[in-house]
């Protein structure tokens, strides 16, 4: 099971192996805002302040595009988190809307070129697929530690996310992985089968990017690295 996950789930631009000093693209944890900005020279900077840089339509080595946000702690202004938003392509078949929600399994399949070498970087499946209803405990519909990418398993995960979302308005689903330096959360955006009629989105058009977000990738220092820093007093 893990071999399948190793072969498929990956981000081509993600660099965290022992052969490179980088934790994501060409950046490392605790870099300053100016250092990170220098690595993304030439990219479209949509927004920046003292603790955030947001880039739109960043071309990945896979040839596809994503939006990337870098977050810096307010005290030392050092990099502590990165998020990547992977959107669907702008075609009738692949663009997600509230009337055309792309199944989880199809999102992974359509973006396989982005998620193609994740585990080559020696990430371990730490918790398996999860569903997190708002204000409720995290669930593991496939069993804790199950990282299967079989369509039947992903469909089961999505069914539970929709069930929870329909009951309490919102539930997220995803997968958490880590190695000695990085923890990554691949998460599918929340929705429920009545979302387009709910009070939260009644004024929004059906083709807002919320529905066209295939998945989010959130990168943070691993717990092992945080423990190491604490021990070293950093």
Coordinates of C-alpha atoms in Angstrom, one line a residue:
X1 CA 0.0 0.0 0.0
X2 CA 2.7 2.4 0.9
X3 CA 4.6 1.6 -2.3
X4 CA 1.7 2.8 -4.3
X5 CA 1.5 6.0 -2.3
X6 CA 5.3 6.5 -2.7
X7 CA 4.9 6.3 -6.5
X8 CA 2.0 8.6 -6.9
X9 CA 1.6 11.2 -4.2
X10 CA 4.2 13.9 -4.8
X11 CA 5.0 17.5 -5.5
X12 CA 7.6 17.9 -8.2
X13 CA 8.8 21.2 -6.7
X14 CA 9.1 20.0 -3.2
X15 CA 12.8 19.6 -2.1
X16 CA 13.4 18.0 1.3
X17 CA 15.8 15.2 0.7
X18 CA 19.1 14.8 2.4
X19 CA 20.8 16.0 -0.8
X20 CA 19.3 19.5 -0.6
X21 CA 19.3 22.2 2.1
X22 CA 15.8 23.4 1.0
X23 CA 12.5 22.5 2.7
X24 CA 10.3 23.8 -0.1
X25 CA 11.2 25.0 -3.6
X26 CA 14.4 27.0 -2.9
X27 CA 13.6 28.1 0.7
X28 CA 14.4 26.7 4.2
X29 CA 12.7 27.2 7.5
X30 CA 13.6 30.4 9.4
X31 CA 14.6 32.3 6.2
X32 CA 13.8 36.0 6.3
X33 CA 11.1 37.6 4.2
X34 CA 13.7 39.2 2.0
X35 CA 15.5 35.9 1.5
X36 CA 12.4 34.2 0.4
X37 CA 11.3 37.0 -1.8
X38 CA 14.7 36.8 -3.6
X39 CA 14.1 33.1 -4.4
X40 CA 10.7 34.0 -6.1
X41 CA 12.1 36.9 -8.2
X42 CA 10.1 37.2 -11.4
X43 CA 6.9 35.6 -9.9
X44 CA 3.6 37.5 -9.6
X45 CA 3.5 38.9 -6.1
X46 CA -0.2 39.5 -5.2
X47 CA 0.2 40.6 -1.6
X48 CA 2.9 41.2 1.0
X49 CA 3.3 42.6 4.5
X50 CA 5.7 42.0 7.4
X51 CA 4.6 38.4 7.9
X52 CA 3.3 37.2 4.5
X53 CA 4.2 36.8 0.9
X54 CA 1.5 35.6 -1.6
X55 CA 2.2 34.7 -5.2
X56 CA -0.3 33.8 -7.9
X57 CA 0.1 31.5 -10.9
X58 CA 3.5 30.2 -10.0
X59 CA 4.7 27.8 -12.7
X60 CA 5.9 24.5 -11.2
X61 CA 8.6 22.2 -12.6
X62 CA 5.7 20.0 -13.7
X63 CA 4.5 22.7 -16.1
X64 CA 1.3 23.4 -14.1
X65 CA 0.5 26.4 -11.9
X66 CA -0.4 27.0 -8.3
X67 CA -0.8 29.9 -5.8
X68 CA 1.8 29.9 -3.0
X69 CA 1.8 31.8 0.3
X70 CA 4.8 32.1 2.7
X71 CA 4.1 32.9 6.3
X72 CA 6.6 34.5 8.8
X73 CA 6.4 34.6 12.6
X74 CA 5.5 38.1 13.9
X75 CA 8.3 38.2 16.4
X76 CA 11.4 37.2 14.4
X77 CA 9.9 37.4 10.9
X78 CA 11.3 34.0 10.0
X79 CA 9.6 31.5 7.7
X80 CA 7.5 29.0 9.5
X81 CA 4.8 27.9 7.1
X82 CA 4.1 27.6 3.4
X83 CA 0.8 26.8 1.7
X84 CA 0.2 25.9 -2.0
X85 CA -3.3 26.1 -3.5
X86 CA -3.7 23.8 -6.5
X87 CA -6.6 24.9 -8.8
X88 CA -8.4 23.0 -11.5
X89 CA -7.8 23.9 -15.1
X90 CA -10.2 26.3 -16.8
X91 CA -12.1 23.8 -19.0
X92 CA -15.7 22.7 -18.8
X93 CA -14.7 19.2 -17.8
X94 CA -12.0 20.1 -15.2
X95 CA -13.1 23.4 -13.7
X96 CA -14.8 22.9 -10.3
X97 CA -18.0 24.9 -9.5
X98 CA -20.7 24.4 -6.9
X99 CA -22.7 22.6 -9.6
X100 CA -19.7 20.5 -10.8
X101 CA -17.7 19.4 -7.8
X102 CA -14.7 17.3 -9.0
X103 CA -14.4 14.1 -7.0
X104 CA -11.4 13.8 -4.7
X105 CA -10.0 10.8 -6.6
X106 CA -10.2 12.7 -9.9
X107 CA -8.5 15.7 -8.4
X108 CA -5.5 13.6 -7.5
X109 CA -5.6 11.9 -10.9
X110 CA -5.8 15.1 -12.9
X111 CA -2.9 16.7 -10.9
X112 CA -0.7 13.6 -10.8
X113 CA 2.1 15.5 -12.4
X114 CA 2.1 17.8 -9.4
X115 CA 1.8 15.0 -6.8
X116 CA 4.2 12.6 -8.4
X117 CA 7.3 12.3 -6.3
X118 CA 6.3 13.3 -2.7
X119 CA 7.4 10.1 -1.0
X120 CA 10.6 10.0 -3.0
X121 CA 11.6 12.7 -0.4
X122 CA 11.2 10.0 2.3
X123 CA 8.0 11.4 3.8
X124 CA 6.3 8.9 6.1
X125 CA 2.5 8.5 6.2
X126 CA 2.0 9.5 9.8
X127 CA -1.8 9.5 10.4
X128 CA -3.5 8.4 7.2
X129 CA -6.6 10.0 5.6
X130 CA -8.7 12.0 8.0
X131 CA -12.0 13.8 8.1
X132 CA -12.4 16.8 10.4
X133 CA -15.9 18.0 11.0
X134 CA -16.1 21.5 12.5
X135 CA -16.0 21.5 16.3
X136 CA -15.8 17.7 16.3
X137 CA -13.0 15.2 16.8
X138 CA -10.9 14.1 13.9
X139 CA -12.0 10.8 12.3
X140 CA -10.1 8.2 10.3
X141 CA -12.7 6.6 8.0
X142 CA -10.1 4.2 6.4
X143 CA -8.4 3.4 9.7
X144 CA -5.6 5.4 11.2
X145 CA -2.4 5.0 9.2
X146 CA -4.1 4.1 6.0
X147 CA -2.7 6.1 3.0
X148 CA -4.3 4.1 0.2
X149 CA -4.9 5.9 -3.1
X150 CA -7.3 3.3 -4.4
X151 CA -10.3 5.0 -5.9
X152 CA -12.7 3.0 -3.8
X153 CA -10.9 4.2 -0.6
X154 CA -10.8 7.8 -1.7
X155 CA -14.5 7.7 -2.6
X156 CA -15.3 6.3 0.8
X157 CA -13.3 9.2 2.4
X158 CA -15.2 11.7 0.3
X159 CA -18.5 10.2 1.1
X160 CA -17.8 10.6 4.9
X161 CA -16.6 14.2 4.4
X162 CA -19.9 15.0 2.5
X163 CA -22.0 13.2 5.1
X164 CA -20.3 15.2 8.0
X165 CA -20.5 18.4 6.0
X166 CA -24.2 18.0 5.2
X167 CA -24.9 17.4 8.9
X168 CA -23.0 20.4 10.4
X169 CA -22.3 22.6 7.4
X170 CA -18.6 22.0 7.0
X171 CA -16.0 19.2 7.1
X172 CA -12.4 19.0 5.7
X173 CA -10.6 15.9 4.6
X174 CA -6.9 15.3 4.1
X175 CA -3.7 13.4 4.8
X176 CA -0.8 14.3 7.0
X177 CA 2.8 13.2 6.2
X178 CA 6.2 14.0 7.7
X179 CA 9.9 13.4 7.7
X180 CA 12.6 14.7 10.0
X181 CA 12.3 18.3 8.8
X182 CA 8.8 18.8 7.2
X183 CA 5.2 18.0 8.0
X184 CA 2.8 18.2 5.0
X185 CA -1.0 18.3 5.1
X186 CA -2.7 17.6 1.8
X187 CA -6.3 18.7 2.4
X188 CA -9.4 19.0 0.3
X189 CA -11.5 22.1 0.8
X190 CA -14.7 21.8 2.8
X191 CA -18.1 21.6 1.2
X192 CA -21.5 20.1 1.8
X193 CA -24.2 19.1 -0.6
X194 CA -26.3 22.1 0.4
X195 CA -23.5 24.7 0.4
X196 CA -24.7 26.7 -2.6
X197 CA -27.9 27.4 -0.7
X198 CA -26.3 28.0 2.7
X199 CA -26.1 31.4 4.4
X200 CA -22.3 31.5 4.0
X201 CA -22.3 31.4 0.2
X202 CA -25.7 32.6 -1.0
X203 CA -24.3 35.7 -2.6
X204 CA -21.4 34.0 -4.3
X205 CA -21.4 32.8 -8.0
X206 CA -21.1 29.1 -8.7
X207 CA -17.7 29.4 -10.3
X208 CA -15.7 31.0 -7.5
X209 CA -12.3 29.5 -6.9
X210 CA -13.4 28.0 -3.6
X211 CA -15.0 25.2 -5.6
X212 CA -12.1 25.0 -8.1
X213 CA -9.5 24.4 -5.5
X214 CA -8.5 20.8 -6.1
X215 CA -6.5 20.6 -2.8
X216 CA -4.3 22.6 -0.5
X217 CA -0.7 21.6 0.5
X218 CA 0.4 23.1 3.8
X219 CA 4.1 22.7 4.8
X220 CA 5.4 23.3 8.3
X221 CA 8.4 22.3 10.3
X222 CA 8.1 18.7 11.6
X223 CA 7.5 18.0 15.2
X224 CA 11.0 16.3 15.3
X225 CA 12.5 19.6 14.0
X226 CA 10.5 21.7 16.5
X227 CA 11.7 19.5 19.3
X228 CA 15.3 19.8 18.1
X229 CA 15.0 23.6 18.0
X230 CA 13.5 23.7 21.5
X231 CA 16.4 21.5 22.8
X232 CA 18.9 23.9 21.2
X233 CA 17.1 26.9 22.5
X234 CA 16.3 28.3 19.0

